[in-house]
Amino acid sequence: MIDLNDIVVFARVVEAGSFTAAARLLAMPKTTVSRRVAALEREVGVRLLQRTTRSLNVTDAGRLYYEQSSQALRTLEEANLRLAEARVEPSGTIRISAPVGFGGYFLTQAVVDFLAMYPKTKVELRLTDDKLNLVEDGIDLAFRTGILQDSTLIARKLGSTHRLLCASPDYLARHGMPERLADLAHHQCVIAGPSTSGAHWVLDGPHGQETVTVAGRFAANEMQAVVAATLAGFGIAQLPHSIAEPFINGGRLSRVLRDHTTPVGGLHVLYPSSRHLSPLVKAFIELASDRISSRANTAADKQGREP
C-alpha cells in the first residue's frame, strides 16, 4: 500500500530539484528522503527519478505522476486548511463598502445576522456610491452593482440587478402618465448623476435598446437623495428594483412605462485576493452570499412574473 508521506517526499524532491534541497525543506536526513522515494517507486512499479552522481532528472512517468499527485496533495492541504479554519471562531473587525441604496436594503440584515452569529466580531460598514480603492482605503470587501469595469479585484457574482422607471402618484396626477419613451423629454426627471441637464438613460423595451435624453430640477450622485426627491414628487426616476419595490407595494411610488427597464447588470462582492482570506472575511462572504443571492433572485423572479 502506498504511503501518502512517500508521495509528499517525492513531490518535494521534484520541486526542490535535488534530494539535498528536499531534505532541508522537509527537515529530515537525505538518506530518509532517498529511501522514501525508492519505496514509492517499488510500490508504483516504475522509475520516477533518474539519479546520477551529478544530476537528478524526472522521468516521463515521474513527471506525469507528479502532476497528478501534486494536484491531489493541494486538494488535501486545502481541505486541512478549511477544517482548521472551521475550528477557529471568526473574530476581529471587517471593513465593508457598499452603495448607499444597496447597503440599506440588502446588506443591513446580513450584517446584523453576522454580528449575532459571531460575538467576537466587529463590522465597519461604509455606505457610499463612490468607487473606493479597496487596498488604499483598507476595505476587506465591497459590494458593487451594475456592469463591472476591468479590475485586478476578485469578483464573485451573487445575482442580477436592474432599474425601474418610477414616480410618485402626486407627480403623475399633476403631470400625467407618459405613454411612450419619447414622452420623457416633456417630463421632469430626477437624475442620478452630477447634472440636471444632458443626462441619458439607456433602456430595454419592446423595440430593443433605446437611449433617451432626460432633464429635471434635481440631480444627486447619491441614491438615497434620488429616492427622497422622487417620493417628494420632483419627477420620474430610475430606481433599482430592490429599492423601488417596497415603495411601489406601499403605494408611495408607481411604475412608469412598465415595458421599459435598464439593461440587467450584475450584483457582485469584490475583494483584493482569493488567497489567504481570513476566516472572518470568508464567513461574512458566505453569509452575505446566502442572504443576498436569495433576496436578489427572488426579486428578479417576481419581476419576471409581473404582467
Tab-separated table of C-alpha atoms in Angstrom:
chain	number	residue	atom	x	y	z
A	1	MET	CA	0.000	0.000	0.000
A	2	ILE	CA	1.357	3.411	-0.981
A	3	ASP	CA	2.304	5.664	1.927
A	4	LEU	CA	0.979	9.186	1.388
A	5	ASN	CA	4.098	10.553	3.109
A	6	ASP	CA	6.223	8.987	0.375
A	7	ILE	CA	4.255	10.899	-2.258
A	8	VAL	CA	4.796	14.142	-0.317
A	9	VAL	CA	8.553	13.482	-0.170
A	10	PHE	CA	8.670	12.677	-3.890
A	11	ALA	CA	6.800	15.890	-4.742
A	12	ARG	CA	9.202	17.960	-2.664
A	13	VAL	CA	12.207	16.384	-4.399
A	14	VAL	CA	10.781	17.302	-7.805
A	15	GLU	CA	10.017	20.845	-6.680
A	16	ALA	CA	13.386	21.355	-4.964
A	17	GLY	CA	15.404	19.774	-7.764
A	18	SER	CA	17.592	17.601	-5.545
A	19	PHE	CA	17.483	15.217	-2.608
A	20	THR	CA	19.650	17.572	-0.560
A	21	ALA	CA	17.405	20.590	-1.031
A	22	ALA	CA	14.278	18.498	-0.385
A	23	ALA	CA	15.833	17.148	2.819
A	24	ARG	CA	16.334	20.711	4.054
A	25	LEU	CA	12.741	21.641	3.231
A	26	LEU	CA	11.376	18.551	4.933
A	27	ALA	CA	13.800	18.747	7.876
A	28	MET	CA	14.792	15.104	7.518
A	29	PRO	CA	18.035	13.255	6.618
A	30	LYS	CA	18.899	12.933	2.941
A	31	THR	CA	19.078	9.180	3.321
A	32	THR	CA	15.482	9.123	4.563
A	33	VAL	CA	14.352	11.164	1.569
A	34	SER	CA	16.099	8.774	-0.814
A	35	ARG	CA	14.673	5.725	0.955
A	36	ARG	CA	11.097	7.042	0.801
A	37	VAL	CA	11.341	7.832	-2.931
A	38	ALA	CA	12.740	4.347	-3.582
A	39	ALA	CA	9.869	2.827	-1.598
A	40	LEU	CA	7.354	4.776	-3.699
A	41	GLU	CA	8.983	3.601	-6.928
A	42	ARG	CA	8.715	-0.016	-5.772
A	43	GLU	CA	5.033	0.441	-4.995
A	44	VAL	CA	4.134	2.056	-8.338
A	45	GLY	CA	6.438	-0.272	-10.281
A	46	VAL	CA	8.174	2.385	-12.420
A	47	ARG	CA	11.208	4.612	-12.065
A	48	LEU	CA	10.162	8.174	-11.236
A	49	LEU	CA	13.576	9.807	-10.901
A	50	GLN	CA	16.761	9.194	-12.860
A	51	ARG	CA	19.714	9.634	-10.498
A	52	THR	CA	23.362	10.219	-11.379
A	53	THR	CA	26.240	11.430	-9.250
A	54	ARG	CA	25.836	14.946	-10.678
A	55	SER	CA	22.187	15.373	-11.628
A	56	LEU	CA	18.639	14.387	-10.904
A	57	ASN	CA	16.120	14.094	-13.737
A	58	VAL	CA	12.431	13.384	-13.613
A	59	THR	CA	11.344	10.592	-15.958
A	60	ASP	CA	8.299	10.962	-18.202
A	61	ALA	CA	6.385	8.654	-15.860
A	62	GLY	CA	7.647	10.653	-12.893
A	63	ARG	CA	6.510	13.946	-14.438
A	64	LEU	CA	3.028	12.580	-15.092
A	65	TYR	CA	2.838	11.094	-11.601
A	66	TYR	CA	3.985	14.374	-10.054
A	67	GLU	CA	1.426	16.459	-11.946
A	68	GLN	CA	-1.453	14.243	-10.884
A	69	SER	CA	-0.342	13.557	-7.332
A	70	SER	CA	0.624	17.162	-6.553
A	71	GLN	CA	-2.853	18.301	-7.558
A	72	ALA	CA	-4.326	15.767	-5.134
A	73	LEU	CA	-1.932	16.937	-2.417
A	74	ARG	CA	-3.013	20.544	-2.891
A	75	THR	CA	-6.632	19.471	-2.564
A	76	LEU	CA	-5.847	17.678	0.700
A	77	GLU	CA	-3.892	20.656	2.020
A	78	GLU	CA	-6.788	22.968	1.200
A	79	ALA	CA	-9.208	20.596	2.948
A	80	ASN	CA	-6.997	20.532	6.033
A	81	LEU	CA	-6.795	24.327	5.995
A	82	ARG	CA	-10.554	24.646	5.763
A	83	LEU	CA	-11.039	22.256	8.669
A	84	ALA	CA	-8.532	24.206	10.748
A	85	GLU	CA	-10.300	27.467	9.944
A	86	ALA	CA	-13.671	25.939	10.791
A	87	ARG	CA	-12.407	25.233	14.302
A	88	VAL	CA	-11.478	28.888	14.760
A	89	GLU	CA	-14.329	31.224	15.644
A	90	PRO	CA	-14.172	34.350	13.438
A	91	SER	CA	-13.063	37.400	15.388
A	92	GLY	CA	-11.824	40.906	14.710
A	93	THR	CA	-13.011	43.816	12.567
A	94	ILE	CA	-14.211	43.553	8.990
A	95	ARG	CA	-14.475	46.692	6.826
A	96	ILE	CA	-17.136	46.631	4.124
A	97	SER	CA	-18.095	49.078	1.386
A	98	ALA	CA	-21.412	49.145	-0.485
A	99	PRO	CA	-23.591	51.577	-2.452
A	100	VAL	CA	-25.956	53.533	-0.226
A	101	GLY	CA	-29.259	52.157	-1.505
A	102	PHE	CA	-27.972	48.620	-1.822
A	103	GLY	CA	-26.494	48.665	1.681
A	104	GLY	CA	-29.700	49.844	3.239
A	105	TYR	CA	-31.925	47.303	1.523
A	106	PHE	CA	-29.848	44.164	1.169
A	107	LEU	CA	-26.867	44.335	3.432
A	108	THR	CA	-28.056	45.587	6.811
A	109	GLN	CA	-29.790	42.358	7.803
A	110	ALA	CA	-26.762	40.312	6.761
A	111	VAL	CA	-24.546	42.463	8.999
A	112	VAL	CA	-26.959	42.113	11.928
A	113	ASP	CA	-27.101	38.338	11.488
A	114	PHE	CA	-23.313	38.139	11.245
A	115	LEU	CA	-22.758	40.115	14.454
A	116	ALA	CA	-25.283	37.936	16.269
A	117	MET	CA	-23.702	34.735	14.965
A	118	TYR	CA	-20.113	35.722	15.813
A	119	PRO	CA	-19.966	37.721	19.081
A	120	LYS	CA	-16.214	38.372	18.781
A	121	THR	CA	-16.555	40.335	15.530
A	122	LYS	CA	-16.997	43.999	14.652
A	123	VAL	CA	-18.269	45.417	11.360
A	124	GLU	CA	-17.453	48.836	9.904
A	125	LEU	CA	-19.911	49.407	7.061
A	126	ARG	CA	-19.091	52.280	4.725
A	127	LEU	CA	-22.034	53.164	2.517
A	128	THR	CA	-21.022	55.308	-0.437
A	129	ASP	CA	-21.768	55.480	-4.138
A	130	ASP	CA	-18.113	56.365	-4.792
A	131	LYS	CA	-15.888	53.575	-6.099
A	132	LEU	CA	-13.299	53.209	-3.349
A	133	ASN	CA	-9.840	51.719	-3.763
A	134	LEU	CA	-10.082	48.664	-1.524
A	135	VAL	CA	-6.356	48.403	-0.865
A	136	GLU	CA	-5.692	52.091	-0.236
A	137	ASP	CA	-8.826	52.557	1.876
A	138	GLY	CA	-8.326	49.397	3.921
A	139	ILE	CA	-11.585	47.787	2.752
A	140	ASP	CA	-11.798	44.000	3.175
A	141	LEU	CA	-14.612	43.559	0.661
A	142	ALA	CA	-17.013	45.658	-1.370
A	143	PHE	CA	-20.435	45.083	-2.870
A	144	ARG	CA	-20.988	46.552	-6.333
A	145	THR	CA	-23.943	46.612	-8.694
A	146	GLY	CA	-24.129	47.078	-12.438
A	147	ILE	CA	-21.502	46.234	-15.037
A	148	LEU	CA	-18.031	45.920	-13.545
A	149	GLN	CA	-15.058	47.684	-15.060
A	150	ASP	CA	-11.859	45.739	-15.655
A	151	SER	CA	-10.129	45.234	-12.324
A	152	THR	CA	-7.480	43.243	-10.542
A	153	LEU	CA	-10.016	42.525	-7.797
A	154	ILE	CA	-11.590	39.113	-7.376
A	155	ALA	CA	-15.311	39.299	-8.190
A	156	ARG	CA	-17.973	36.814	-7.141
A	157	LYS	CA	-21.389	37.235	-8.743
A	158	LEU	CA	-24.346	36.942	-6.369
A	159	GLY	CA	-27.232	37.781	-8.666
A	160	SER	CA	-28.555	40.325	-11.154
A	161	THR	CA	-29.965	43.846	-10.856
A	162	HIS	CA	-31.958	46.259	-12.999
A	163	ARG	CA	-33.757	49.593	-12.569
A	164	LEU	CA	-37.390	50.628	-12.998
A	165	LEU	CA	-38.908	53.937	-14.017
A	166	CYS	CA	-40.941	55.280	-11.110
A	167	ALA	CA	-42.719	58.439	-9.973
A	168	SER	CA	-44.926	59.457	-7.076
A	169	PRO	CA	-48.724	59.364	-7.568
A	170	ASP	CA	-48.755	63.097	-6.794
A	171	TYR	CA	-46.337	63.871	-9.623
A	172	LEU	CA	-48.305	61.752	-12.091
A	173	ALA	CA	-51.583	63.414	-11.044
A	174	ARG	CA	-50.056	66.823	-11.829
A	175	HIS	CA	-48.140	65.963	-15.000
A	176	GLY	CA	-49.822	62.877	-16.413
A	177	MET	CA	-48.554	59.395	-17.159
A	178	PRO	CA	-46.104	59.145	-20.083
A	179	GLU	CA	-47.296	56.707	-22.711
A	180	ARG	CA	-44.200	56.487	-24.915
A	181	LEU	CA	-40.490	56.666	-24.262
A	182	ALA	CA	-40.301	59.936	-26.210
A	183	ASP	CA	-42.712	61.499	-23.678
A	184	LEU	CA	-39.915	61.566	-21.094
A	185	ALA	CA	-38.481	64.591	-22.914
A	186	HIS	CA	-41.531	66.582	-21.721
A	187	HIS	CA	-41.330	65.407	-18.086
A	188	GLN	CA	-39.283	66.377	-15.078
A	189	CYS	CA	-36.820	63.611	-14.228
A	190	VAL	CA	-34.808	63.046	-11.064
A	191	ILE	CA	-31.251	62.427	-12.227
A	192	ALA	CA	-28.879	60.015	-10.520
A	193	GLY	CA	-25.792	61.931	-11.549
A	194	PRO	CA	-23.916	65.213	-11.273
A	195	SER	CA	-26.061	67.467	-13.503
A	196	THR	CA	-29.717	68.321	-14.110
A	197	SER	CA	-29.166	68.512	-17.869
A	198	GLY	CA	-27.589	66.384	-20.545
A	199	ALA	CA	-28.370	63.059	-18.862
A	200	HIS	CA	-29.065	59.984	-20.983
A	201	TRP	CA	-30.985	56.898	-19.939
A	202	VAL	CA	-30.388	53.587	-21.718
A	203	LEU	CA	-33.487	51.395	-21.587
A	204	ASP	CA	-34.524	47.975	-22.843
A	205	GLY	CA	-38.023	47.872	-24.277
A	206	PRO	CA	-40.288	46.319	-26.914
A	207	HIS	CA	-38.173	47.808	-29.712
A	208	GLY	CA	-34.833	46.764	-28.250
A	209	GLN	CA	-32.377	49.035	-26.503
A	210	GLU	CA	-33.023	52.770	-26.811
A	211	THR	CA	-31.359	55.896	-25.431
A	212	VAL	CA	-33.370	58.914	-24.331
A	213	THR	CA	-32.202	62.362	-23.180
A	214	VAL	CA	-33.746	63.480	-19.875
A	215	ALA	CA	-33.574	66.592	-17.690
A	216	GLY	CA	-35.123	67.888	-14.499
A	217	ARG	CA	-34.848	70.179	-11.491
A	218	PHE	CA	-32.923	67.830	-9.203
A	219	ALA	CA	-29.798	65.698	-9.602
A	220	ALA	CA	-27.764	63.815	-7.000
A	221	ASN	CA	-24.942	61.313	-7.134
A	222	GLU	CA	-26.293	59.504	-4.075
A	223	MET	CA	-29.239	57.103	-4.361
A	224	GLN	CA	-30.896	57.949	-1.044
A	225	ALA	CA	-31.264	61.565	-2.165
A	226	VAL	CA	-32.682	60.451	-5.532
A	227	VAL	CA	-35.281	58.306	-3.764
A	228	ALA	CA	-36.252	61.143	-1.421
A	229	ALA	CA	-36.733	63.581	-4.315
A	230	THR	CA	-38.803	61.044	-6.238
A	231	LEU	CA	-41.047	60.404	-3.241
A	232	ALA	CA	-41.440	64.184	-2.836
A	233	GLY	CA	-42.854	64.435	-6.349
A	234	PHE	CA	-39.996	66.110	-8.203
A	235	GLY	CA	-40.155	63.802	-11.195
A	236	ILE	CA	-39.607	60.399	-12.757
A	237	ALA	CA	-36.529	58.455	-11.694
A	238	GLN	CA	-34.658	55.274	-12.462
A	239	LEU	CA	-34.563	53.303	-9.212
A	240	PRO	CA	-33.043	49.887	-8.507
A	241	HIS	CA	-35.772	47.276	-8.397
A	242	SER	CA	-34.775	46.239	-4.881
A	243	ILE	CA	-35.235	49.808	-3.616
A	244	ALA	CA	-38.353	50.691	-5.605
A	245	GLU	CA	-40.338	47.536	-4.844
A	246	PRO	CA	-41.293	48.351	-1.206
A	247	PHE	CA	-42.437	51.853	-2.187
A	248	ILE	CA	-44.445	50.507	-5.131
A	249	ASN	CA	-46.089	47.871	-2.937
A	250	GLY	CA	-46.886	50.551	-0.351
A	251	GLY	CA	-48.452	52.876	-2.916
A	252	ARG	CA	-45.882	55.654	-2.486
A	253	LEU	CA	-44.472	55.141	-5.995
A	254	SER	CA	-45.971	53.993	-9.288
A	255	ARG	CA	-44.333	52.259	-12.230
A	256	VAL	CA	-43.901	54.364	-15.340
A	257	LEU	CA	-43.546	52.843	-18.834
A	258	ARG	CA	-43.726	49.341	-17.400
A	259	ASP	CA	-42.345	47.742	-20.554
A	260	HIS	CA	-39.027	49.597	-20.187
A	261	THR	CA	-36.217	48.769	-17.754
A	262	THR	CA	-32.488	49.343	-17.655
A	263	PRO	CA	-30.202	46.609	-19.010
A	264	VAL	CA	-29.630	43.886	-16.453
A	265	GLY	CA	-26.336	44.202	-14.600
A	266	GLY	CA	-24.572	42.048	-12.063
A	267	LEU	CA	-24.592	42.071	-8.280
A	268	HIS	CA	-21.053	41.272	-7.073
A	269	VAL	CA	-18.909	41.028	-3.999
A	270	LEU	CA	-15.291	42.089	-4.619
A	271	TYR	CA	-12.134	41.532	-2.602
A	272	PRO	CA	-8.426	42.082	-3.274
A	273	SER	CA	-7.311	38.456	-3.449
A	274	SER	CA	-8.719	34.942	-3.329
A	275	ARG	CA	-5.718	33.678	-1.356
A	276	HIS	CA	-5.155	33.971	2.373
A	277	LEU	CA	-8.618	35.337	3.104
A	278	SER	CA	-9.132	35.369	6.844
A	279	PRO	CA	-11.839	33.153	8.373
A	280	LEU	CA	-13.589	36.416	9.312
A	281	VAL	CA	-13.877	37.627	5.704
A	282	LYS	CA	-14.729	34.175	4.366
A	283	ALA	CA	-17.506	33.776	6.936
A	284	PHE	CA	-19.089	37.095	6.039
A	285	ILE	CA	-18.883	36.451	2.300
A	286	GLU	CA	-20.661	33.122	2.706
A	287	LEU	CA	-23.378	34.508	4.981
A	288	ALA	CA	-23.958	37.592	2.826
A	289	SER	CA	-23.956	35.484	-0.330
A	290	ASP	CA	-26.720	33.284	1.059
A	291	ARG	CA	-28.836	36.250	2.152
A	292	ILE	CA	-28.245	38.494	-0.842
A	293	SER	CA	-28.429	35.949	-3.651
A	294	SER	CA	-31.672	34.589	-2.228
A	295	ARG	CA	-33.331	38.009	-1.993
A	296	ALA	CA	-31.942	39.283	-5.297
A	297	ASN	CA	-33.015	36.209	-7.244
A	298	THR	CA	-36.445	36.247	-5.603
A	299	ALA	CA	-36.891	39.861	-6.631
A	300	ALA	CA	-35.775	39.099	-10.187
A	301	ASP	CA	-38.138	36.128	-10.437
A	302	LYS	CA	-41.016	38.213	-9.154
A	303	GLN	CA	-40.239	40.947	-11.662
A	304	GLY	CA	-40.209	38.391	-14.444
A	305	ARG	CA	-43.723	37.220	-13.477
A	306	GLU	CA	-45.232	40.706	-13.450
A	307	PRO	CA	-47.707	41.343	-16.267
